[in-house]
Coordinates of C-alpha atoms in Angstrom, one line a residue:
M52 CA 0.0 0.0 0.0
G53 CA 1.6 3.3 -1.1
R54 CA 2.0 6.2 1.3
K55 CA -0.4 9.0 1.1
L56 CA 0.8 12.4 2.1
L57 CA -2.2 14.6 0.8
L58 CA -5.2 12.3 0.9
D59 CA -4.5 10.0 3.9
K60 CA -7.0 11.9 6.1
A61 CA -9.4 13.1 3.4
H62 CA -12.1 10.7 4.4
I63 CA -12.2 11.4 8.1
E64 CA -15.6 12.6 9.0
G65 CA -15.7 16.4 9.4
I66 CA -12.1 16.9 8.1
R67 CA -13.4 19.7 5.9
H68 CA -13.9 21.9 9.0
Y69 CA -11.1 23.5 11.1
D70 CA -11.7 21.7 14.4
V71 CA -11.3 18.3 13.0
Y72 CA -8.5 19.3 10.7
R73 CA -6.6 20.8 13.6
R74 CA -7.3 17.8 15.8
E75 CA -5.7 15.6 13.2
G76 CA -2.5 17.6 13.2
G77 CA -3.4 20.4 10.9
Y78 CA -1.4 23.7 10.7
R79 CA 1.7 22.1 12.2
S80 CA 3.7 23.2 9.2
V81 CA 2.7 26.8 9.8
E82 CA 3.7 26.6 13.5
K83 CA 7.1 25.0 12.6
A84 CA 7.8 27.5 9.8
L85 CA 6.8 30.7 11.7
K86 CA 8.4 29.7 14.9
T87 CA 11.6 27.9 14.0
M88 CA 12.5 28.6 10.4
A89 CA 13.5 31.6 8.3
P90 CA 11.5 32.2 5.1
E91 CA 14.7 31.1 3.1
A92 CA 14.8 27.9 5.0
V93 CA 11.3 27.0 3.9
T94 CA 12.3 27.6 0.3
E95 CA 15.4 25.4 0.8
E96 CA 13.4 22.5 2.2
V97 CA 11.1 22.7 -0.9
K98 CA 14.2 22.7 -3.1
K99 CA 15.6 19.7 -1.3
S100 CA 12.3 17.8 -1.7
G101 CA 12.6 17.9 -5.5
L102 CA 8.9 18.9 -5.7
R103 CA 7.8 19.7 -9.2
G104 CA 4.9 21.8 -10.4
R105 CA 1.8 19.5 -10.3
G106 CA -0.2 21.5 -12.8
G107 CA 1.4 20.1 -15.9
A108 CA 4.7 21.6 -16.6
G109 CA 6.6 19.8 -13.9
F110 CA 9.0 22.7 -13.2
P111 CA 11.0 22.5 -9.9
T112 CA 8.9 24.4 -7.4
G113 CA 11.8 25.5 -5.2
M114 CA 13.7 26.9 -8.2
K115 CA 10.5 28.8 -9.3
W116 CA 10.3 30.3 -5.8
S117 CA 13.9 31.4 -5.8
F118 CA 13.3 33.4 -9.0
L119 CA 10.9 35.7 -7.2
A120 CA 12.2 39.3 -7.4
K121 CA 12.3 41.0 -4.0
P122 CA 12.5 44.8 -4.6
E123 CA 12.3 46.9 -1.4
G124 CA 8.9 48.3 -0.5
V125 CA 7.1 46.4 -3.3
P126 CA 4.4 43.8 -2.4
R127 CA 4.7 40.1 -3.6
Y128 CA 1.9 37.8 -4.3
L129 CA 1.2 34.0 -4.2
V130 CA -1.6 32.9 -6.6
V131 CA -2.9 29.4 -6.5
N132 CA -4.1 28.1 -9.8
A133 CA -7.3 26.2 -9.1
D134 CA -8.7 26.8 -12.6
E135 CA -8.3 23.1 -13.5
S136 CA -9.8 23.2 -16.9
E137 CA -7.8 20.4 -18.5
P138 CA -10.2 17.7 -19.7
G139 CA -9.7 14.5 -17.8
T140 CA -8.2 16.2 -14.7
F141 CA -10.2 16.6 -11.5
K142 CA -7.8 16.0 -8.7
D143 CA -7.5 19.5 -7.5
R144 CA -11.3 19.7 -7.2
Y145 CA -11.2 16.6 -5.0
L146 CA -8.5 18.0 -2.8
M147 CA -10.3 21.3 -2.3
E148 CA -13.6 19.8 -1.8
F149 CA -12.7 17.2 0.8
I150 CA -9.7 18.7 2.7
P151 CA -9.6 22.4 1.9
H152 CA -7.6 23.3 5.0
L153 CA -4.6 21.4 3.6
L154 CA -4.5 23.9 0.7
I155 CA -4.9 26.8 3.1
E156 CA -2.2 25.6 5.4
G157 CA 0.1 25.1 2.5
M158 CA -0.6 28.7 1.2
I159 CA 0.2 30.2 4.6
T160 CA 3.5 28.4 4.8
A161 CA 4.3 29.2 1.2
S162 CA 3.3 32.9 1.6
Y163 CA 5.7 33.1 4.5
A164 CA 8.5 31.6 2.5
L165 CA 7.8 34.0 -0.4
G166 CA 7.1 37.2 1.7
S167 CA 3.5 37.4 0.4
N168 CA 1.0 39.1 2.7
T169 CA -1.8 38.7 0.3
S170 CA -2.5 35.5 -1.5
Y171 CA -5.3 34.4 -3.9
I172 CA -7.0 31.2 -4.9
Y173 CA -8.1 31.6 -8.6
I174 CA -10.9 29.0 -9.0
R175 CA -12.7 28.1 -12.1
G176 CA -16.3 29.3 -12.3
E177 CA -17.8 25.9 -12.6
Y178 CA -16.4 24.9 -9.2
W179 CA -18.8 27.3 -7.4
W180 CA -19.7 24.8 -4.7
V181 CA -16.0 24.2 -4.1
K182 CA -15.5 28.0 -3.9
E183 CA -18.0 28.2 -1.1
I184 CA -16.3 25.3 0.7
L185 CA -13.0 27.2 0.4
E186 CA -14.5 30.5 1.7
V187 CA -15.9 28.7 4.8
A188 CA -12.5 27.2 5.4
V189 CA -10.6 30.6 4.9
Q190 CA -13.0 32.1 7.4
E191 CA -12.5 29.4 9.9
A192 CA -8.6 29.8 9.6
R193 CA -9.0 33.5 10.1
N194 CA -11.2 33.1 13.1
A195 CA -8.7 30.7 14.6
G196 CA -5.9 33.2 14.1
W197 CA -4.0 31.5 11.2
L198 CA -4.8 34.4 9.0
G199 CA -4.6 38.1 9.7
K200 CA -2.1 40.3 11.4
N201 CA 0.9 39.0 13.3
I202 CA 0.2 35.3 13.0
L203 CA 1.5 33.4 16.1
G204 CA 3.2 36.6 17.2
S205 CA 5.7 36.1 14.5
G206 CA 5.3 39.5 12.9
F207 CA 4.1 37.9 9.7
D208 CA 0.7 39.1 8.2
C209 CA -1.1 37.0 5.7
D210 CA -4.6 37.0 4.2
I211 CA -6.2 34.8 1.5
F212 CA -8.9 35.6 -1.0
V213 CA -10.8 33.2 -3.2
Q214 CA -11.6 34.6 -6.6
P215 CA -13.7 32.7 -9.2
G216 CA -13.0 32.9 -12.9
A217 CA -15.6 32.6 -15.6
G218 CA -14.8 29.1 -16.9
A219 CA -12.1 29.8 -19.5
Y220 CA -9.5 27.1 -20.2
I221 CA -7.0 29.8 -21.2
C222 CA -7.0 31.1 -17.7
G223 CA -5.1 28.0 -16.6
E224 CA -2.1 29.7 -18.2
E225 CA -0.4 31.8 -15.5
T226 CA -0.3 35.1 -17.3
A227 CA -3.9 34.8 -18.6
L228 CA -4.9 34.0 -15.0
I229 CA -3.2 37.1 -13.7
E230 CA -5.0 39.3 -16.4
S231 CA -8.3 37.8 -15.4
L232 CA -7.5 38.2 -11.6
E233 CA -6.9 41.9 -12.4
G234 CA -10.4 42.2 -14.0
K235 CA -9.4 42.0 -17.6
R236 CA -10.0 39.6 -20.4
G237 CA -8.0 36.5 -19.8
N238 CA -5.4 36.9 -22.6
P239 CA -2.0 35.5 -22.1
R240 CA 0.9 38.0 -21.8
I241 CA 4.0 37.9 -23.9
K242 CA 7.0 36.8 -21.8
P243 CA 9.4 38.2 -20.6
P244 CA 8.8 39.8 -18.2
F245 CA 7.8 36.7 -16.3
P246 CA 5.4 36.8 -13.3
A247 CA 8.3 36.3 -10.8
V248 CA 9.5 39.9 -11.9
K249 CA 6.2 41.5 -13.1
G250 CA 3.0 39.7 -12.3
L251 CA -0.2 40.7 -10.5
W252 CA -0.6 44.3 -10.6
G253 CA 3.0 44.7 -11.9
C254 CA 4.4 43.1 -8.8
P255 CA 6.6 39.9 -8.3
T256 CA 4.2 36.9 -8.3
V257 CA 4.4 33.1 -8.0
V258 CA 1.6 31.1 -9.5
N259 CA 1.5 27.5 -8.3
N260 CA -1.0 24.6 -8.7
V261 CA -3.4 23.5 -5.9
E262 CA -1.6 20.1 -5.5
T263 CA 1.8 21.7 -5.5
I264 CA 1.0 24.0 -2.6
A265 CA -0.7 21.3 -0.7
A266 CA 2.5 19.2 -0.9
V267 CA 4.3 22.0 0.9
V268 CA 2.7 20.8 4.2
P269 CA 4.3 17.3 4.4
I270 CA 7.5 18.7 3.0
V271 CA 7.8 21.3 5.8
N272 CA 6.5 18.8 8.5
D273 CA 8.8 16.0 7.6
G274 CA 11.7 17.7 5.8
G275 CA 12.5 17.9 2.1
D276 CA 15.0 15.1 2.3
E277 CA 12.2 12.6 3.6
Y278 CA 9.9 13.7 0.8
A279 CA 12.7 13.2 -1.8
K280 CA 13.1 9.5 -0.7
I281 CA 9.7 8.7 -2.2
G282 CA 9.6 8.1 -5.9
I283 CA 12.3 7.5 -8.5
G284 CA 15.0 9.9 -9.6
K285 CA 13.7 13.4 -10.2
S286 CA 10.1 12.2 -9.8
T287 CA 9.9 12.6 -6.1
G288 CA 7.0 12.4 -3.6
T289 CA 3.5 11.4 -4.4
K290 CA 1.3 12.4 -7.3
L291 CA -2.5 12.8 -7.5
I292 CA -3.9 11.1 -10.6
S293 CA -7.3 11.6 -12.1
A294 CA -8.2 8.3 -13.5
C295 CA -11.2 8.1 -15.9
G296 CA -12.4 6.5 -19.1
N297 CA -13.0 2.8 -19.5
L298 CA -11.8 1.7 -16.1
N299 CA -13.4 -0.5 -13.4
K300 CA -12.5 1.9 -10.7
P301 CA -12.1 5.5 -12.0
G302 CA -11.3 8.2 -9.4
V303 CA -8.6 10.1 -7.7
Y304 CA -5.6 8.2 -6.6
E305 CA -2.5 9.3 -4.7
I306 CA 0.4 7.3 -5.9
E307 CA 4.1 7.1 -5.0
M308 CA 5.9 7.7 -8.2
N309 CA 7.6 4.2 -8.3
I310 CA 4.8 2.0 -9.7
S311 CA 4.4 0.9 -13.2
V312 CA 1.6 2.1 -15.5
E313 CA 0.5 -1.6 -15.8
E314 CA 0.2 -1.8 -12.0
F315 CA -1.7 1.4 -11.9
I316 CA -4.2 0.3 -14.5
Y317 CA -4.7 -3.4 -13.6
S318 CA -4.1 -3.7 -9.8
D319 CA -7.0 -3.8 -7.4
E320 CA -5.4 -1.1 -5.3
Y321 CA -5.8 1.4 -8.1
C322 CA -8.0 1.3 -11.2
G323 CA -8.9 -2.5 -11.2
G324 CA -8.4 -3.1 -15.0
I325 CA -10.4 -2.2 -18.0
A326 CA -14.2 -2.2 -17.5
N327 CA -16.5 -4.8 -19.0
N328 CA -13.6 -7.3 -19.6
K329 CA -12.5 -5.3 -22.6
R330 CA -9.0 -4.8 -23.8
L331 CA -6.9 -1.6 -23.5
K332 CA -6.6 0.2 -26.8
A333 CA -5.0 3.6 -25.9
C334 CA -4.5 6.1 -23.1
I335 CA -3.9 9.7 -22.7
P336 CA -1.8 9.7 -19.5
G337 CA -1.5 13.3 -18.5
G338 CA -4.6 15.3 -19.5
S339 CA -6.1 16.0 -22.8
S340 CA -3.2 18.1 -24.1
V341 CA -0.5 15.4 -23.9
P342 CA 0.1 12.8 -26.7
I343 CA -2.2 9.7 -26.8
L344 CA -0.3 6.4 -26.6
P345 CA -1.4 3.0 -28.0
A346 CA -1.4 0.3 -25.4
N347 CA 1.8 -1.3 -26.4
L348 CA 3.8 1.9 -26.0
L349 CA 1.9 2.8 -22.8
L350 CA 2.9 -0.3 -20.9
K351 CA 6.4 -0.6 -22.2
T352 CA 8.8 2.0 -23.8
A353 CA 10.0 1.5 -27.3
K354 CA 13.2 0.0 -25.8
G355 CA 11.0 -2.7 -24.2
E356 CA 11.4 -1.3 -20.6
T357 CA 8.5 -1.2 -18.2
R358 CA 6.8 2.2 -18.4
M359 CA 6.6 3.8 -14.9
M360 CA 4.3 6.4 -13.5
T361 CA 7.1 9.0 -13.4
Y362 CA 7.7 12.2 -15.3
E363 CA 10.8 10.7 -16.9
S364 CA 9.4 7.3 -17.9
L365 CA 6.2 8.6 -19.4
S366 CA 8.2 11.0 -21.6
D367 CA 10.8 8.3 -22.6
G368 CA 11.1 8.3 -26.3
G369 CA 10.0 11.9 -26.7
F370 CA 6.8 12.5 -28.7
A371 CA 7.7 9.8 -31.2
T372 CA 7.1 6.9 -28.7
G373 CA 6.3 8.7 -25.4
S374 CA 3.9 11.2 -23.8
M375 CA 4.0 13.3 -20.6
M376 CA 2.9 13.1 -17.0
G377 CA 1.2 16.5 -17.5
S378 CA -1.5 17.2 -14.9
G379 CA -2.1 13.5 -14.2
G380 CA -5.4 13.3 -16.1
F381 CA -5.2 9.6 -17.0
I382 CA -7.8 8.8 -19.7
A383 CA -8.0 5.1 -20.6
M384 CA -9.8 3.9 -23.7
D385 CA -11.0 0.3 -24.5
E386 CA -11.1 -1.5 -27.8
D387 CA -14.5 0.0 -28.7
Q388 CA -13.3 3.6 -28.7
C389 CA -12.8 5.6 -31.9
V390 CA -9.6 7.6 -31.9
V391 CA -10.8 9.8 -34.7
K392 CA -13.9 10.7 -32.8
H393 CA -12.0 11.4 -29.6
T394 CA -9.4 13.6 -31.5
Y395 CA -12.3 15.5 -33.1
T396 CA -13.8 16.1 -29.6
L397 CA -10.5 17.5 -28.2
A398 CA -10.0 19.6 -31.3
R399 CA -13.5 21.1 -30.9
F400 CA -12.6 21.9 -27.3
Y401 CA -9.4 23.7 -28.1
R402 CA -10.9 25.6 -30.9
H403 CA -13.7 26.8 -28.5
E404 CA -11.2 27.7 -25.8
S405 CA -8.6 29.6 -28.0
C406 CA -8.5 33.2 -26.9
G407 CA -8.0 34.2 -30.5
Q408 CA -4.9 36.4 -29.8
C409 CA -2.6 34.4 -32.1
S410 CA -3.4 33.7 -35.8
P411 CA -1.9 30.2 -35.9
C412 CA -4.0 29.0 -32.9
R413 CA -7.1 31.0 -33.8
E414 CA -7.3 29.8 -37.4
G415 CA -5.5 26.5 -37.1
T416 CA -7.7 25.0 -34.3
G417 CA -10.8 25.9 -36.4
W418 CA -9.4 24.1 -39.4
M419 CA -8.4 21.0 -37.4
E420 CA -11.9 20.8 -36.0
K421 CA -13.6 21.1 -39.5
I422 CA -11.3 18.5 -41.1
L423 CA -11.6 16.1 -38.3
L424 CA -15.4 16.4 -38.4
N425 CA -15.4 15.7 -42.1
I426 CA -13.3 12.5 -41.6
E427 CA -15.5 11.4 -38.7
N428 CA -18.7 12.0 -40.7
G429 CA -17.4 10.0 -43.7
K430 CA -16.6 13.0 -45.9
G431 CA -12.9 12.9 -45.5
K432 CA -10.2 12.6 -48.2
M433 CA -6.9 10.9 -47.9
N434 CA -4.9 14.1 -48.3
D435 CA -6.9 15.5 -45.3
I436 CA -4.6 13.4 -43.0
D437 CA -1.6 15.1 -44.4
L438 CA -3.3 18.5 -44.2
L439 CA -4.1 17.9 -40.5
W440 CA -0.4 17.0 -39.9
D441 CA 0.7 20.1 -41.7
I442 CA -1.7 22.4 -39.8
Q443 CA -0.7 21.1 -36.3
R444 CA 2.9 21.5 -37.2
K445 CA 2.4 25.2 -38.1
I446 CA 0.6 25.8 -34.9
E447 CA 3.0 24.1 -32.5
G448 CA 5.7 26.6 -31.1
N449 CA 4.2 29.6 -32.9
T450 CA 1.9 31.0 -30.3
I451 CA 2.3 33.3 -27.2
C452 CA 1.1 30.6 -24.8
P453 CA 1.0 26.8 -24.8
L454 CA -2.6 26.4 -25.8
G455 CA -1.5 26.1 -29.5
D456 CA 0.8 23.3 -28.5
A457 CA -2.0 21.7 -26.5
A458 CA -4.3 21.7 -29.5
A459 CA -1.6 20.4 -31.9
W460 CA 0.0 17.6 -29.8
P461 CA -3.2 15.4 -29.6
V462 CA -3.7 15.6 -33.4
A463 CA -0.1 14.8 -34.2
A464 CA 0.0 11.9 -31.8
A465 CA -3.2 10.4 -33.0
I466 CA -2.0 10.5 -36.6
R467 CA 1.5 9.2 -35.6
H468 CA 0.1 6.2 -33.8
F469 CA -3.3 5.6 -35.4
R470 CA -2.9 6.6 -39.0
D471 CA -4.4 3.3 -40.2
E472 CA -7.6 4.2 -38.4
F473 CA -7.8 7.6 -40.0
E474 CA -7.2 6.0 -43.4
W475 CA -10.0 3.4 -42.7
H476 CA -12.4 6.2 -42.1
V477 CA -11.5 7.7 -45.4
T478 CA -11.7 4.5 -47.4
N479 CA -14.7 3.0 -45.6
P480 CA -17.0 6.0 -44.9
A481 CA -20.3 4.0 -44.8
D482 CA -18.7 1.4 -42.5
A483 CA -17.1 4.0 -40.3
L484 CA -20.5 5.7 -39.7
K485 CA -21.9 2.4 -38.3
R486 CA -19.1 0.8 -36.3
N487 CA -15.6 1.6 -34.8
Y488 CA -12.3 0.5 -36.2
G489 CA -11.5 -1.5 -33.1
L490 CA -8.0 -2.9 -32.2
A491 CA -5.0 -3.2 -34.5
N492 CA -1.5 -4.6 -34.1
Y493 CA -0.5 -1.4 -32.2
A494 CA -2.9 -2.3 -29.3
K495 CA -1.5 -5.7 -28.4
P496 CA -0.2 -4.8 -25.0
L497 CA 3.1 -6.5 -24.8
E498 CA 4.1 -6.7 -28.5
I499 CA 6.3 -3.8 -29.1
A500 CA 6.7 -2.6 -32.7
A501 CA 10.2 -1.1 -33.6
P502 CA 10.0 2.7 -33.5
T503 CA 9.7 4.4 -36.7
A504 CA 11.9 7.4 -37.6

């Protein structure tokens, strides 16, 4: 049974409220930090832990904190990204709904380390009931003296505010989030300057994901070195995974990053295998924007090594034969799923969510959606597949923010690994409207094809 650092107490009755959370050892990290540690020492523990951003990018958290500019007399801000709009990802919602004080405790400790006296939780508008849970928890923490002036007599002041967005995927990008928090349209900013230098209201700002900030609590309580002992290599600690799709036991799982993908899918401790005794066809392991992998390349790398649930192993082989940990949105697809239809659904989403600021993304996402719809509806032509490849290639890397990449990568990976399914839709349009392509040789779990150049 793997260790749980974030969700071990999430199901204790009443843990959502302060009295129970405190009784179970809550706010110890705040006491330890404010009474026995300098702000720089907290950052040093986070560096030692090897904690990487849990929102998708996987950037070292302690290093990100150390970039924060500290000009004299200028306020600094911590902003928690609770926008969680990536399809297939719902682990932050789970954490905030069931154990909200863990996030608040992590925010106070992180705010102390960063010198932020005012911090914000930017939460997506569709999470309104979660926003209300957080606001109650913030008020409870304030009433108990954990927020406000001179916390624990330390001289450190801190307050937290919960700010809902309006349900825009683009506001998951940190600079678009900051624009929205300032009351503007959520358009990404050109970088540099980065938020660490010029962020919220032109002041130095750190934007971190919900899970990232929650992880600060066990890191400070137990020490960065202890946290770093969990996992493999640079994938330290535990990771929350949102498992969904054709699984017997979908849900949010906290895993130590030392288990294999096969164990995660098929063991009773986690997902319990593919639902309805079907076979696994494909999986998107890190949220909708990361490349889809056929079953053979999901369970083993192109070199024939066991694929692990770590940042490095999931990306082994690059985009040619690998994918990404991303936000941990693990979407499993069985043999009856249509890759073309799923790719069209994602393309439609990214076209809808493009802010329209950059021409390649604004125009390209629309064209990809139209072409995929034609192929799915039996109106595709063989050169449409190459046209799709060309369009995604011209979007990737040519936009202000990563939404263009997020739209391009699923299309590229679907064509790369499932081209025969696209071709079958084109050559058998009447058949494709009545049934799905099913499994092909790429989906035989343990038969690894030689990687193509």
